[in-house]
């Protein structure tokens, strides 16, 4: 997979992509991550990429011409097959919320282009005519879209086959499974006055499986009840949740 990022502050990416899974994926030719300075595509000799908004109002707006030029320059070298498997993403607080389902969808593409939003926003012609996805990573405002681009890149790259040692590691992740992850423990079995639940050391795999599922349900009920409303729960799951006082429409 190729990921191209257009940013006004490309220096922000020095470090985050040089370590851990993203670095390993690049070293193993599973992904190529390229960060481009958006100012390089400006037709202004000073590299200006923003201007005042029509109609008045506070804040500057990112100009359409450098963004179009940057994206079109990247697309110019792609084959028809690659073009068909390319998504152009704008990071924006008014975008659709990034979900694991969307991340999985992005990971199935051959190419992602991520435009880092900034200032008061981006000229609407970019949103209407250039991008395929308008993405937010949460209901809060960041200084710019660089951190959001890092989040998208990291979440996508880790799903690429071979990026993580075992694909089984992905299945138990919170959200990936549809629920929050059950509590996990490691050695020592006793630390100070705190003990690992005995069922986990019992060696009884079926009991461990049941315990983990129930704890995942409990944690999701406590912290992200909204996730339960969209899950395809088994009758055993439903019975257990109802025993905890959670009413489900059967």
PDB file of C-alpha atoms in Angstrom:
ATOM      1  CA  UNK A   1       0.000   0.000   0.000  1.00  0.00           C
ATOM      2  CA  UNK A   2       1.127   3.555  -0.760  1.00  0.00           C
ATOM      3  CA  UNK A   3       0.088   6.403   1.528  1.00  0.00           C
ATOM      4  CA  UNK A   4       0.734   9.997   0.469  1.00  0.00           C
ATOM      5  CA  UNK A   5       0.149  12.780   2.982  1.00  0.00           C
ATOM      6  CA  UNK A   6      -0.171  16.461   2.039  1.00  0.00           C
ATOM      7  CA  UNK A   7       0.702  18.751   4.930  1.00  0.00           C
ATOM      8  CA  UNK A   8       1.620  22.356   5.645  1.00  0.00           C
ATOM      9  CA  UNK A   9       3.872  21.067   8.446  1.00  0.00           C
ATOM     10  CA  UNK A  10       5.587  17.905   7.148  1.00  0.00           C
ATOM     11  CA  UNK A  11       8.185  18.122   9.932  1.00  0.00           C
ATOM     12  CA  UNK A  12       5.536  16.899  12.372  1.00  0.00           C
ATOM     13  CA  UNK A  13       5.763  13.427  10.859  1.00  0.00           C
ATOM     14  CA  UNK A  14       9.444  13.012  11.636  1.00  0.00           C
ATOM     15  CA  UNK A  15       9.506  10.498  14.478  1.00  0.00           C
ATOM     16  CA  UNK A  16       6.025   8.949  14.597  1.00  0.00           C
ATOM     17  CA  UNK A  17       6.530   7.004  11.366  1.00  0.00           C
ATOM     18  CA  UNK A  18      10.122   6.061  12.157  1.00  0.00           C
ATOM     19  CA  UNK A  19       9.244   3.564  14.866  1.00  0.00           C
ATOM     20  CA  UNK A  20       7.077   0.568  15.715  1.00  0.00           C
ATOM     21  CA  UNK A  21       4.666  -1.088  13.274  1.00  0.00           C
ATOM     22  CA  UNK A  22       4.611   1.690  10.649  1.00  0.00           C
ATOM     23  CA  UNK A  23       8.422   1.622  10.413  1.00  0.00           C
ATOM     24  CA  UNK A  24       8.494  -2.175  10.254  1.00  0.00           C
ATOM     25  CA  UNK A  25       5.824  -2.243   7.546  1.00  0.00           C
ATOM     26  CA  UNK A  26       7.884   0.155   5.447  1.00  0.00           C
ATOM     27  CA  UNK A  27      11.100  -1.783   6.004  1.00  0.00           C
ATOM     28  CA  UNK A  28       9.325  -4.960   4.860  1.00  0.00           C
ATOM     29  CA  UNK A  29       7.871  -3.267   1.751  1.00  0.00           C
ATOM     30  CA  UNK A  30       4.319  -3.676   3.007  1.00  0.00           C
ATOM     31  CA  UNK A  31       3.672   0.056   2.900  1.00  0.00           C
ATOM     32  CA  UNK A  32       5.249   3.233   1.606  1.00  0.00           C
ATOM     33  CA  UNK A  33       4.441   6.425   3.498  1.00  0.00           C
ATOM     34  CA  UNK A  34       5.397   9.695   1.789  1.00  0.00           C
ATOM     35  CA  UNK A  35       4.823  13.138   3.296  1.00  0.00           C
ATOM     36  CA  UNK A  36       4.644  16.091   0.912  1.00  0.00           C
ATOM     37  CA  UNK A  37       4.980  19.766   1.777  1.00  0.00           C
ATOM     38  CA  UNK A  38       1.778  21.337   0.475  1.00  0.00           C
ATOM     39  CA  UNK A  39       3.569  24.672  -0.008  1.00  0.00           C
ATOM     40  CA  UNK A  40       5.560  23.061  -2.813  1.00  0.00           C
ATOM     41  CA  UNK A  41       2.372  22.987  -4.910  1.00  0.00           C
ATOM     42  CA  UNK A  42       1.501  26.645  -4.361  1.00  0.00           C
ATOM     43  CA  UNK A  43       1.663  28.959  -7.367  1.00  0.00           C
ATOM     44  CA  UNK A  44       2.802  31.734  -5.038  1.00  0.00           C
ATOM     45  CA  UNK A  45       6.594  32.149  -4.839  1.00  0.00           C
ATOM     46  CA  UNK A  46       6.291  32.517  -1.050  1.00  0.00           C
ATOM     47  CA  UNK A  47       4.466  29.208  -0.780  1.00  0.00           C
ATOM     48  CA  UNK A  48       1.213  30.708   0.529  1.00  0.00           C
ATOM     49  CA  UNK A  49      -1.552  28.093   0.830  1.00  0.00           C
ATOM     50  CA  UNK A  50      -4.264  30.069   2.660  1.00  0.00           C
ATOM     51  CA  UNK A  51      -6.300  33.236   2.202  1.00  0.00           C
ATOM     52  CA  UNK A  52      -9.188  35.225   3.709  1.00  0.00           C
ATOM     53  CA  UNK A  53     -12.649  33.758   3.297  1.00  0.00           C
ATOM     54  CA  UNK A  54     -15.236  35.264   0.971  1.00  0.00           C
ATOM     55  CA  UNK A  55     -18.064  36.950   2.860  1.00  0.00           C
ATOM     56  CA  UNK A  56     -15.861  37.813   5.782  1.00  0.00           C
ATOM     57  CA  UNK A  57     -15.291  35.960   9.010  1.00  0.00           C
ATOM     58  CA  UNK A  58     -12.452  34.976  11.328  1.00  0.00           C
ATOM     59  CA  UNK A  59      -9.592  32.709  10.372  1.00  0.00           C
ATOM     60  CA  UNK A  60      -7.885  31.806   7.139  1.00  0.00           C
ATOM     61  CA  UNK A  61      -9.048  29.198   4.618  1.00  0.00           C
ATOM     62  CA  UNK A  62      -6.844  26.709   2.790  1.00  0.00           C
ATOM     63  CA  UNK A  63      -6.762  27.570  -0.909  1.00  0.00           C
ATOM     64  CA  UNK A  64      -8.025  24.992  -3.428  1.00  0.00           C
ATOM     65  CA  UNK A  65      -5.247  25.323  -6.042  1.00  0.00           C
ATOM     66  CA  UNK A  66      -2.304  23.902  -4.043  1.00  0.00           C
ATOM     67  CA  UNK A  67      -4.439  20.993  -2.844  1.00  0.00           C
ATOM     68  CA  UNK A  68      -5.738  20.142  -6.314  1.00  0.00           C
ATOM     69  CA  UNK A  69      -2.231  20.476  -7.745  1.00  0.00           C
ATOM     70  CA  UNK A  70      -0.770  18.224  -5.048  1.00  0.00           C
ATOM     71  CA  UNK A  71      -3.364  15.483  -5.386  1.00  0.00           C
ATOM     72  CA  UNK A  72      -3.336  15.569  -9.192  1.00  0.00           C
ATOM     73  CA  UNK A  73       0.467  15.383  -9.250  1.00  0.00           C
ATOM     74  CA  UNK A  74       0.351  12.240  -7.117  1.00  0.00           C
ATOM     75  CA  UNK A  75      -2.469  10.702  -9.181  1.00  0.00           C
ATOM     76  CA  UNK A  76      -0.595  11.392 -12.423  1.00  0.00           C
ATOM     77  CA  UNK A  77       1.757   8.455 -11.881  1.00  0.00           C
ATOM     78  CA  UNK A  78      -0.929   5.888 -11.033  1.00  0.00           C
ATOM     79  CA  UNK A  79      -2.210   3.131 -13.297  1.00  0.00           C
ATOM     80  CA  UNK A  80      -5.917   2.687 -13.947  1.00  0.00           C
ATOM     81  CA  UNK A  81      -5.997  -0.217 -11.496  1.00  0.00           C
ATOM     82  CA  UNK A  82      -4.337   1.897  -8.813  1.00  0.00           C
ATOM     83  CA  UNK A  83      -6.686   4.801  -9.509  1.00  0.00           C
ATOM     84  CA  UNK A  84      -9.665   2.523  -8.938  1.00  0.00           C
ATOM     85  CA  UNK A  85      -8.255   1.487  -5.558  1.00  0.00           C
ATOM     86  CA  UNK A  86      -7.339   4.977  -4.338  1.00  0.00           C
ATOM     87  CA  UNK A  87      -9.131   6.995  -1.667  1.00  0.00           C
ATOM     88  CA  UNK A  88      -8.536  10.713  -1.176  1.00  0.00           C
ATOM     89  CA  UNK A  89      -9.142  11.588   2.472  1.00  0.00           C
ATOM     90  CA  UNK A  90      -9.571  15.030   4.020  1.00  0.00           C
ATOM     91  CA  UNK A  91      -9.068  15.314   7.784  1.00  0.00           C
ATOM     92  CA  UNK A  92     -11.760  17.599   9.135  1.00  0.00           C
ATOM     93  CA  UNK A  93     -13.735  18.066  12.390  1.00  0.00           C
ATOM     94  CA  UNK A  94     -16.932  18.023  10.324  1.00  0.00           C
ATOM     95  CA  UNK A  95     -16.112  14.725   8.617  1.00  0.00           C
ATOM     96  CA  UNK A  96     -17.545  11.275   9.215  1.00  0.00           C
ATOM     97  CA  UNK A  97     -16.237   9.632  12.367  1.00  0.00           C
ATOM     98  CA  UNK A  98     -13.345   7.238  11.845  1.00  0.00           C
ATOM     99  CA  UNK A  99     -14.444   3.736  12.833  1.00  0.00           C
ATOM    100  CA  UNK A 100     -12.771   0.363  12.712  1.00  0.00           C
ATOM    101  CA  UNK A 101     -15.124  -0.567   9.888  1.00  0.00           C
ATOM    102  CA  UNK A 102     -13.813   2.376   7.848  1.00  0.00           C
ATOM    103  CA  UNK A 103     -10.225   1.504   8.743  1.00  0.00           C
ATOM    104  CA  UNK A 104     -10.739  -2.026   7.408  1.00  0.00           C
ATOM    105  CA  UNK A 105     -12.177  -0.517   4.215  1.00  0.00           C
ATOM    106  CA  UNK A 106      -9.175   1.790   3.804  1.00  0.00           C
ATOM    107  CA  UNK A 107      -6.759  -1.086   4.410  1.00  0.00           C
ATOM    108  CA  UNK A 108      -8.205  -2.888   1.376  1.00  0.00           C
ATOM    109  CA  UNK A 109      -7.156  -0.062  -0.971  1.00  0.00           C
ATOM    110  CA  UNK A 110      -3.901   0.140  -2.899  1.00  0.00           C
ATOM    111  CA  UNK A 111      -3.376   3.838  -2.282  1.00  0.00           C
ATOM    112  CA  UNK A 112      -4.470   6.491   0.202  1.00  0.00           C
ATOM    113  CA  UNK A 113      -3.951  10.222  -0.182  1.00  0.00           C
ATOM    114  CA  UNK A 114      -4.522  12.142   3.053  1.00  0.00           C
ATOM    115  CA  UNK A 115      -4.968  15.917   3.025  1.00  0.00           C
ATOM    116  CA  UNK A 116      -4.267  17.519   6.394  1.00  0.00           C
ATOM    117  CA  UNK A 117      -6.882  20.186   7.030  1.00  0.00           C
ATOM    118  CA  UNK A 118      -5.802  23.423   8.742  1.00  0.00           C
ATOM    119  CA  UNK A 119      -6.751  26.943   9.788  1.00  0.00           C
ATOM    120  CA  UNK A 120     -10.475  27.749   9.649  1.00  0.00           C
ATOM    121  CA  UNK A 121     -10.995  24.991   7.108  1.00  0.00           C
ATOM    122  CA  UNK A 122     -10.588  24.029   3.472  1.00  0.00           C
ATOM    123  CA  UNK A 123     -12.166  25.658   0.418  1.00  0.00           C
ATOM    124  CA  UNK A 124     -15.426  23.780  -0.144  1.00  0.00           C
ATOM    125  CA  UNK A 125     -14.528  23.023  -3.766  1.00  0.00           C
ATOM    126  CA  UNK A 126     -11.945  20.548  -2.444  1.00  0.00           C
ATOM    127  CA  UNK A 127     -14.635  18.700  -0.513  1.00  0.00           C
ATOM    128  CA  UNK A 128     -17.102  18.752  -3.388  1.00  0.00           C
ATOM    129  CA  UNK A 129     -14.811  17.825  -6.278  1.00  0.00           C
ATOM    130  CA  UNK A 130     -11.627  16.151  -5.088  1.00  0.00           C
ATOM    131  CA  UNK A 131     -11.956  13.988  -2.002  1.00  0.00           C
ATOM    132  CA  UNK A 132     -13.671  10.647  -1.562  1.00  0.00           C
ATOM    133  CA  UNK A 133     -13.777  10.707   2.250  1.00  0.00           C
ATOM    134  CA  UNK A 134     -14.158  13.480   4.812  1.00  0.00           C
ATOM    135  CA  UNK A 135     -12.876  12.034   8.101  1.00  0.00           C
ATOM    136  CA  UNK A 136     -12.861  13.157  11.732  1.00  0.00           C
ATOM    137  CA  UNK A 137     -11.143  11.226  14.533  1.00  0.00           C
ATOM    138  CA  UNK A 138     -13.372  12.595  17.294  1.00  0.00           C
ATOM    139  CA  UNK A 139     -15.606  15.359  18.557  1.00  0.00           C
ATOM    140  CA  UNK A 140     -12.848  17.755  19.489  1.00  0.00           C
ATOM    141  CA  UNK A 141     -10.730  20.300  17.638  1.00  0.00           C
ATOM    142  CA  UNK A 142      -7.003  19.883  16.952  1.00  0.00           C
ATOM    143  CA  UNK A 143      -4.543  22.525  15.770  1.00  0.00           C
ATOM    144  CA  UNK A 144      -4.364  20.770  12.412  1.00  0.00           C
ATOM    145  CA  UNK A 145      -4.987  17.532  10.587  1.00  0.00           C
ATOM    146  CA  UNK A 146      -1.486  16.108  10.982  1.00  0.00           C
ATOM    147  CA  UNK A 147      -2.282  14.147  14.146  1.00  0.00           C
ATOM    148  CA  UNK A 148      -5.463  12.824  12.536  1.00  0.00           C
ATOM    149  CA  UNK A 149      -3.414  11.732   9.499  1.00  0.00           C
ATOM    150  CA  UNK A 150      -1.046   9.875  11.825  1.00  0.00           C
ATOM    151  CA  UNK A 151      -3.978   8.117  13.489  1.00  0.00           C
ATOM    152  CA  UNK A 152      -5.468   7.064  10.150  1.00  0.00           C
ATOM    153  CA  UNK A 153      -2.096   5.844   8.856  1.00  0.00           C
ATOM    154  CA  UNK A 154      -1.274   3.857  11.984  1.00  0.00           C
ATOM    155  CA  UNK A 155      -4.712   2.243  12.203  1.00  0.00           C
ATOM    156  CA  UNK A 156      -4.613   1.217   8.531  1.00  0.00           C
ATOM    157  CA  UNK A 157      -1.008   0.007   8.308  1.00  0.00           C
ATOM    158  CA  UNK A 158      -1.330  -2.337  11.280  1.00  0.00           C
ATOM    159  CA  UNK A 159      -4.065  -4.216   9.387  1.00  0.00           C
ATOM    160  CA  UNK A 160      -1.882  -4.967   6.373  1.00  0.00           C
ATOM    161  CA  UNK A 161      -1.012  -8.676   6.167  1.00  0.00           C
ATOM    162  CA  UNK A 162       2.417  -9.191   7.717  1.00  0.00           C
ATOM    163  CA  UNK A 163       2.517  -5.860   9.572  1.00  0.00           C
ATOM    164  CA  UNK A 164       1.788  -7.583  12.866  1.00  0.00           C
ATOM    165  CA  UNK A 165       3.390 -10.904  13.750  1.00  0.00           C
ATOM    166  CA  UNK A 166       0.103 -12.787  14.087  1.00  0.00           C
ATOM    167  CA  UNK A 167      -3.253 -11.816  12.649  1.00  0.00           C
ATOM    168  CA  UNK A 168      -4.747 -13.430  15.747  1.00  0.00           C
ATOM    169  CA  UNK A 169      -3.420 -10.443  17.686  1.00  0.00           C
ATOM    170  CA  UNK A 170      -5.864  -8.228  15.795  1.00  0.00           C
ATOM    171  CA  UNK A 171      -8.940 -10.281  16.540  1.00  0.00           C
ATOM    172  CA  UNK A 172      -9.014  -9.571  20.258  1.00  0.00           C
ATOM    173  CA  UNK A 173      -8.425  -5.832  19.962  1.00  0.00           C
ATOM    174  CA  UNK A 174     -11.003  -3.564  21.518  1.00  0.00           C
ATOM    175  CA  UNK A 175     -13.469  -2.340  18.856  1.00  0.00           C
ATOM    176  CA  UNK A 176     -12.131  -4.802  16.249  1.00  0.00           C
ATOM    177  CA  UNK A 177     -14.159  -7.563  17.887  1.00  0.00           C
ATOM    178  CA  UNK A 178     -17.165  -5.276  18.229  1.00  0.00           C
ATOM    179  CA  UNK A 179     -16.753  -5.074  22.010  1.00  0.00           C
ATOM    180  CA  UNK A 180     -14.203  -3.588  24.348  1.00  0.00           C
ATOM    181  CA  UNK A 181     -11.448  -6.042  25.233  1.00  0.00           C
ATOM    182  CA  UNK A 182     -11.747  -8.193  28.348  1.00  0.00           C
ATOM    183  CA  UNK A 183      -9.252  -7.598  31.214  1.00  0.00           C
ATOM    184  CA  UNK A 184      -5.831  -9.099  30.527  1.00  0.00           C
ATOM    185  CA  UNK A 185      -3.047 -10.158  32.904  1.00  0.00           C
ATOM    186  CA  UNK A 186       0.524 -11.413  32.835  1.00  0.00           C
ATOM    187  CA  UNK A 187       3.055 -12.721  35.356  1.00  0.00           C
ATOM    188  CA  UNK A 188       3.468 -12.629  38.280  1.00  0.00           C
ATOM    189  CA  UNK A 189       0.219 -14.336  39.233  1.00  0.00           C
ATOM    190  CA  UNK A 190       0.359 -12.521  42.571  1.00  0.00           C
ATOM    191  CA  UNK A 191       1.564  -8.933  42.752  1.00  0.00           C
ATOM    192  CA  UNK A 192       1.474  -7.327  46.182  1.00  0.00           C
ATOM    193  CA  UNK A 193      -2.030  -8.225  47.407  1.00  0.00           C
ATOM    194  CA  UNK A 194      -3.507  -8.476  43.921  1.00  0.00           C
ATOM    195  CA  UNK A 195      -4.108 -11.857  42.293  1.00  0.00           C
ATOM    196  CA  UNK A 196      -4.842 -12.914  38.729  1.00  0.00           C
ATOM    197  CA  UNK A 197      -8.376 -14.390  38.485  1.00  0.00           C
ATOM    198  CA  UNK A 198      -8.060 -18.101  39.154  1.00  0.00           C
ATOM    199  CA  UNK A 199     -10.028 -19.088  36.047  1.00  0.00           C
ATOM    200  CA  UNK A 200      -7.213 -17.748  33.824  1.00  0.00           C
ATOM    201  CA  UNK A 201      -4.679 -20.056  35.460  1.00  0.00           C
ATOM    202  CA  UNK A 202      -7.014 -23.046  35.492  1.00  0.00           C
ATOM    203  CA  UNK A 203      -6.078 -24.354  32.058  1.00  0.00           C
ATOM    204  CA  UNK A 204      -9.788 -24.912  31.319  1.00  0.00           C
ATOM    205  CA  UNK A 205     -10.057 -23.292  27.906  1.00  0.00           C
ATOM    206  CA  UNK A 206     -13.841 -23.291  27.666  1.00  0.00           C
ATOM    207  CA  UNK A 207     -14.215 -21.637  31.078  1.00  0.00           C
ATOM    208  CA  UNK A 208     -11.592 -19.060  30.110  1.00  0.00           C
ATOM    209  CA  UNK A 209     -13.426 -18.343  26.868  1.00  0.00           C
ATOM    210  CA  UNK A 210     -16.726 -17.812  28.713  1.00  0.00           C
ATOM    211  CA  UNK A 211     -15.061 -15.620  31.359  1.00  0.00           C
ATOM    212  CA  UNK A 212     -13.411 -13.426  28.718  1.00  0.00           C
ATOM    213  CA  UNK A 213     -16.602 -13.015  26.740  1.00  0.00           C
ATOM    214  CA  UNK A 214     -18.583 -12.045  29.825  1.00  0.00           C
ATOM    215  CA  UNK A 215     -15.945  -9.586  30.985  1.00  0.00           C
ATOM    216  CA  UNK A 216     -15.891  -8.020  27.514  1.00  0.00           C
ATOM    217  CA  UNK A 217     -19.658  -7.631  27.697  1.00  0.00           C
ATOM    218  CA  UNK A 218     -19.420  -6.114  31.188  1.00  0.00           C
ATOM    219  CA  UNK A 219     -16.740  -3.627  30.198  1.00  0.00           C
ATOM    220  CA  UNK A 220     -18.602  -2.604  27.055  1.00  0.00           C
ATOM    221  CA  UNK A 221     -21.803  -2.172  29.061  1.00  0.00           C
ATOM    222  CA  UNK A 222     -19.994   0.044  31.574  1.00  0.00           C
ATOM    223  CA  UNK A 223     -17.966   2.166  29.167  1.00  0.00           C
ATOM    224  CA  UNK A 224     -19.418   1.989  25.641  1.00  0.00           C
ATOM    225  CA  UNK A 225     -23.038   0.929  25.926  1.00  0.00           C
ATOM    226  CA  UNK A 226     -23.664   2.283  22.436  1.00  0.00           C
ATOM    227  CA  UNK A 227     -21.589  -0.566  20.946  1.00  0.00           C
ATOM    228  CA  UNK A 228     -24.005  -3.171  22.283  1.00  0.00           C
ATOM    229  CA  UNK A 229     -26.839  -1.720  20.229  1.00  0.00           C
ATOM    230  CA  UNK A 230     -25.112  -2.611  16.954  1.00  0.00           C
ATOM    231  CA  UNK A 231     -23.785  -6.057  17.870  1.00  0.00           C
ATOM    232  CA  UNK A 232     -25.102  -9.382  16.663  1.00  0.00           C
ATOM    233  CA  UNK A 233     -25.272 -10.849  20.148  1.00  0.00           C
ATOM    234  CA  UNK A 234     -25.860 -14.519  20.866  1.00  0.00           C
ATOM    235  CA  UNK A 235     -28.713 -15.661  23.104  1.00  0.00           C
ATOM    236  CA  UNK A 236     -26.095 -16.406  25.794  1.00  0.00           C
ATOM    237  CA  UNK A 237     -24.766 -12.846  25.501  1.00  0.00           C
ATOM    238  CA  UNK A 238     -28.265 -11.453  25.799  1.00  0.00           C
ATOM    239  CA  UNK A 239     -29.103 -13.591  28.808  1.00  0.00           C
ATOM    240  CA  UNK A 240     -25.932 -12.508  30.567  1.00  0.00           C
ATOM    241  CA  UNK A 241     -26.494  -8.814  29.846  1.00  0.00           C
ATOM    242  CA  UNK A 242     -30.063  -9.063  31.079  1.00  0.00           C
ATOM    243  CA  UNK A 243     -28.783 -10.700  34.275  1.00  0.00           C
ATOM    244  CA  UNK A 244     -26.746  -7.497  34.730  1.00  0.00           C
ATOM    245  CA  UNK A 245     -29.897  -5.408  34.402  1.00  0.00           C
ATOM    246  CA  UNK A 246     -29.436  -4.352  30.783  1.00  0.00           C
ATOM    247  CA  UNK A 247     -32.677  -4.604  28.822  1.00  0.00           C
ATOM    248  CA  UNK A 248     -32.323  -5.743  25.220  1.00  0.00           C
ATOM    249  CA  UNK A 249     -34.995  -5.829  22.534  1.00  0.00           C
ATOM    250  CA  UNK A 250     -35.017  -9.412  21.348  1.00  0.00           C
TER     251      UNK A 250
END
